[in-house]
Each structure stands twice: as structure tokens, then as C-alpha cells.
Coordinates of C-alpha atoms in Angstrom, one line a residue:
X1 CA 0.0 0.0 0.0
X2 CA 2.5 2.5 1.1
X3 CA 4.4 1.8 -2.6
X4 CA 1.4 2.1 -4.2
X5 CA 0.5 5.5 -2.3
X6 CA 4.0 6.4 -3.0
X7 CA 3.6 6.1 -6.7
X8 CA 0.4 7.9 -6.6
X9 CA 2.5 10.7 -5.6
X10 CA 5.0 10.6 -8.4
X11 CA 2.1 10.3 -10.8
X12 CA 0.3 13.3 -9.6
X13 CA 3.7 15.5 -8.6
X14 CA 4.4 15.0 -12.5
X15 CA 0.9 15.5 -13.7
X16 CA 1.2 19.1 -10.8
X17 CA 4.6 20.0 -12.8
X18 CA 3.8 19.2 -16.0
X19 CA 0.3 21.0 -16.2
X20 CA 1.9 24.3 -15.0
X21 CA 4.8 24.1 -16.8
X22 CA 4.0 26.2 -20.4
X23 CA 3.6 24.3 -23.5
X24 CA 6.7 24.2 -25.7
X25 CA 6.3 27.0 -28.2
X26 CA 2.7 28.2 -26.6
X27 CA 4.8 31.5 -26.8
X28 CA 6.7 31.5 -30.2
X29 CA 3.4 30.0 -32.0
X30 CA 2.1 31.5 -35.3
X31 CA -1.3 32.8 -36.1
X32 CA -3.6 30.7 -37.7
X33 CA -4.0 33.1 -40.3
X34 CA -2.1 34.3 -43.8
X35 CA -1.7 37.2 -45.8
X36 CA -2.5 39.0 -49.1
X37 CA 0.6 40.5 -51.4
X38 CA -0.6 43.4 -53.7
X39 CA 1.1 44.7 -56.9
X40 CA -0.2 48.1 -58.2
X41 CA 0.8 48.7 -61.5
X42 CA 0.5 52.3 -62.3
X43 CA -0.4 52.4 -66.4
X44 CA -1.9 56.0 -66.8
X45 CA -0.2 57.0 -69.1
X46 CA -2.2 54.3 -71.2
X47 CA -6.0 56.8 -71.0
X48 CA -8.6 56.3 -68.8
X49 CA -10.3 53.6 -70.7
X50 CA -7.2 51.2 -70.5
X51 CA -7.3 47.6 -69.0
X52 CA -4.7 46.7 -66.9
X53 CA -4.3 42.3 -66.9
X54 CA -1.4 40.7 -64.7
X55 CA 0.3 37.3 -65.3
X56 CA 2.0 35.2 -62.6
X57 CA 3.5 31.5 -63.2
X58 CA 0.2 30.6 -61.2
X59 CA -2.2 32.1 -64.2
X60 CA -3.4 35.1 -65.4
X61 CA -6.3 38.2 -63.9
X62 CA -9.2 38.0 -66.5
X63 CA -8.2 39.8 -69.9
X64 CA -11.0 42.6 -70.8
X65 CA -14.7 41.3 -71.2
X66 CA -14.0 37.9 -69.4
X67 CA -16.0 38.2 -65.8
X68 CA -14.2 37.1 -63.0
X69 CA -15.1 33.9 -61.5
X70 CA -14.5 32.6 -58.1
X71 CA -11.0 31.2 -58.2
X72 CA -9.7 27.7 -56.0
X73 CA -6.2 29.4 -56.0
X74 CA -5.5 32.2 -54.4
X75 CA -2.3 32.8 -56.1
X76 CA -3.9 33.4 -59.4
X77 CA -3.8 37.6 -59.8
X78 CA -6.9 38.7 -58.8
X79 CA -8.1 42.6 -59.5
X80 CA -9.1 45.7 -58.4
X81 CA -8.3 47.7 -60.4
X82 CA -4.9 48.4 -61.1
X83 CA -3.9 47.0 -58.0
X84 CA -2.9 43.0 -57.8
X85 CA -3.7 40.4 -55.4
X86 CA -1.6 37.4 -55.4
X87 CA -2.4 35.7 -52.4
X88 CA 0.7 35.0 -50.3
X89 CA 2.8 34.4 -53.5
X90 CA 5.6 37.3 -54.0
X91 CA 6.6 36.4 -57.8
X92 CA 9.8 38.1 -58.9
X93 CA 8.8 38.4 -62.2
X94 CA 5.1 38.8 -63.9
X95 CA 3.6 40.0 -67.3
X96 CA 1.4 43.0 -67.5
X97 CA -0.7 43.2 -70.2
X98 CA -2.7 46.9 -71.2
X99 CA -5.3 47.0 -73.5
X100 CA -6.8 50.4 -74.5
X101 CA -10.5 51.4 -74.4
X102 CA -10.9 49.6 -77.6
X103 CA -9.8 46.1 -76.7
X104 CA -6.3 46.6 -78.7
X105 CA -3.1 45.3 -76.9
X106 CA -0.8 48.7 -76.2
X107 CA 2.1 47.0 -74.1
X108 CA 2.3 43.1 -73.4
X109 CA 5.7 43.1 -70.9
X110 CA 7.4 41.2 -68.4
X111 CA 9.0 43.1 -65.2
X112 CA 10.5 42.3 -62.5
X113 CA 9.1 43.1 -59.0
X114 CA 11.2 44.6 -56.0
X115 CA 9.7 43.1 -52.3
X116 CA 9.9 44.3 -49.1
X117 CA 9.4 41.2 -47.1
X118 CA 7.8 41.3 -43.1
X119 CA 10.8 40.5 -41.1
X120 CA 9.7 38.2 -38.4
X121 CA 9.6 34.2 -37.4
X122 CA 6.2 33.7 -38.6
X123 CA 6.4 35.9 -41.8
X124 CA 3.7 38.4 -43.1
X125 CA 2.2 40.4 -46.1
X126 CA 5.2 41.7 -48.2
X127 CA 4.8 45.1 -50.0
X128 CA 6.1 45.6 -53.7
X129 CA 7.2 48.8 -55.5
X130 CA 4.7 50.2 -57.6
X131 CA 5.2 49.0 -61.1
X132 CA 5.1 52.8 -63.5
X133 CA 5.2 51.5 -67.0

């Protein structure tokens, strides 16, 4: 009995120490969550009535008259605008397409992006340079 009541004591000193004792990494964890990286391409100089389309290796935004349709991958360009979202992707390269108000391809380029990435363990949105064609 007196082993057994000894043991007991172990068992619940350990279970005592361990339950106060923080969890490895409680402190250090990430967020559940992610991020959205933009890319504003700045194509005034194109008129008003332009259309601004972005490519990454992950596809392309919808070209002019094509309405957008909910996407599976969030890496795929996605507009407003002329500004970009690529999901938590920072390519370092993409094609930007302008089409004027009549539909006609003006400038069909690719350019590289500069990012500033979130410094951090657990990372964050990154912010590009505006791309001025």
C-alpha cells in the first residue's frame, strides 16, 4: 500500500509540474491566419479607358470582357483595379498586359518586382514597389 500510495505521488507530482509548466512553443506560435501581397501597376499613361491584366507562373487576372469567376487558387492575380492580389505568393517576375479602351493590346511586358518582405519568425504580407510602365 505504502508503494502504491508512494507512486500515486510521483504520478500526480508529475501531472502538478507538468500542467503548470507552459507548453513548448505556446509563446513562439504563429497565427492561424495568412496574408495578401498586392502589386499596383501604375499604367496612366495608357488613358482612362485602358485595362490593366497581370500574369504570374500561377495564371493570369481576367483579360478585358472575361468576368471574374470565383478562383480555387489564391495565387492566381486577382483585380481591383490596377492593384494585384496574389495571395501569399511574391513572384519576382510577372507580365502585365494593357489594353486600351478599344480592346487593342498597347504593351504586353514582363517586369520584375522589388519586395519588401515582413521580417519576423512567422512571416507576413510583403509590399512591392509600384510598377510605373
Amino acid at each position: 500500500m505504502r508503494r502504491m500510495l508512494g507512486a500515486l505521488g510521483l504520478v500526480l507530482a508529475g501531472t502538478a509540474a507538468t500542467a503548470c509548466a507552459p507548453a513548448p512553443f505556446a509563446d513562439d506560435a504563429c497565427p492561424a491566419i495568412g496574408w495578401i501581397n498586392e502589386i499596383e501597376v501604375d499604367a496612366a499613361r495608357y488613358g482612362d479607358g485602358r485595362f490593366v491584366q497581370l500574369c504570374t507562373d500561377a495564371g493570369c487576372s481576367p483579360a478585358p470582357g472575361v468576368v471574374r469567376t470565383t478562383e480555387t487558387d489564391l495565387a492566381v492575380p486577382h483585380s481591383d483595379g490596377d492593384s494585384f492580389q496574389v495571395g501569399m505568393t511574391a513572384p519576382e517576375k510577372v507580365i502585365i498586359r494593357v489594353y486600351d479602351d478599344r480592346g487593342t493590346l498597347v504593351h504586353d511586358a514582363e517586369h520584375d518586382i522589388r519586395w519588401a518582405h515582413t521580417e519576423g519568425r512567422c512571416g507576413g504580407p510583403s509590399t512591392a514597389e509600384r510598377v510605373v510602365l
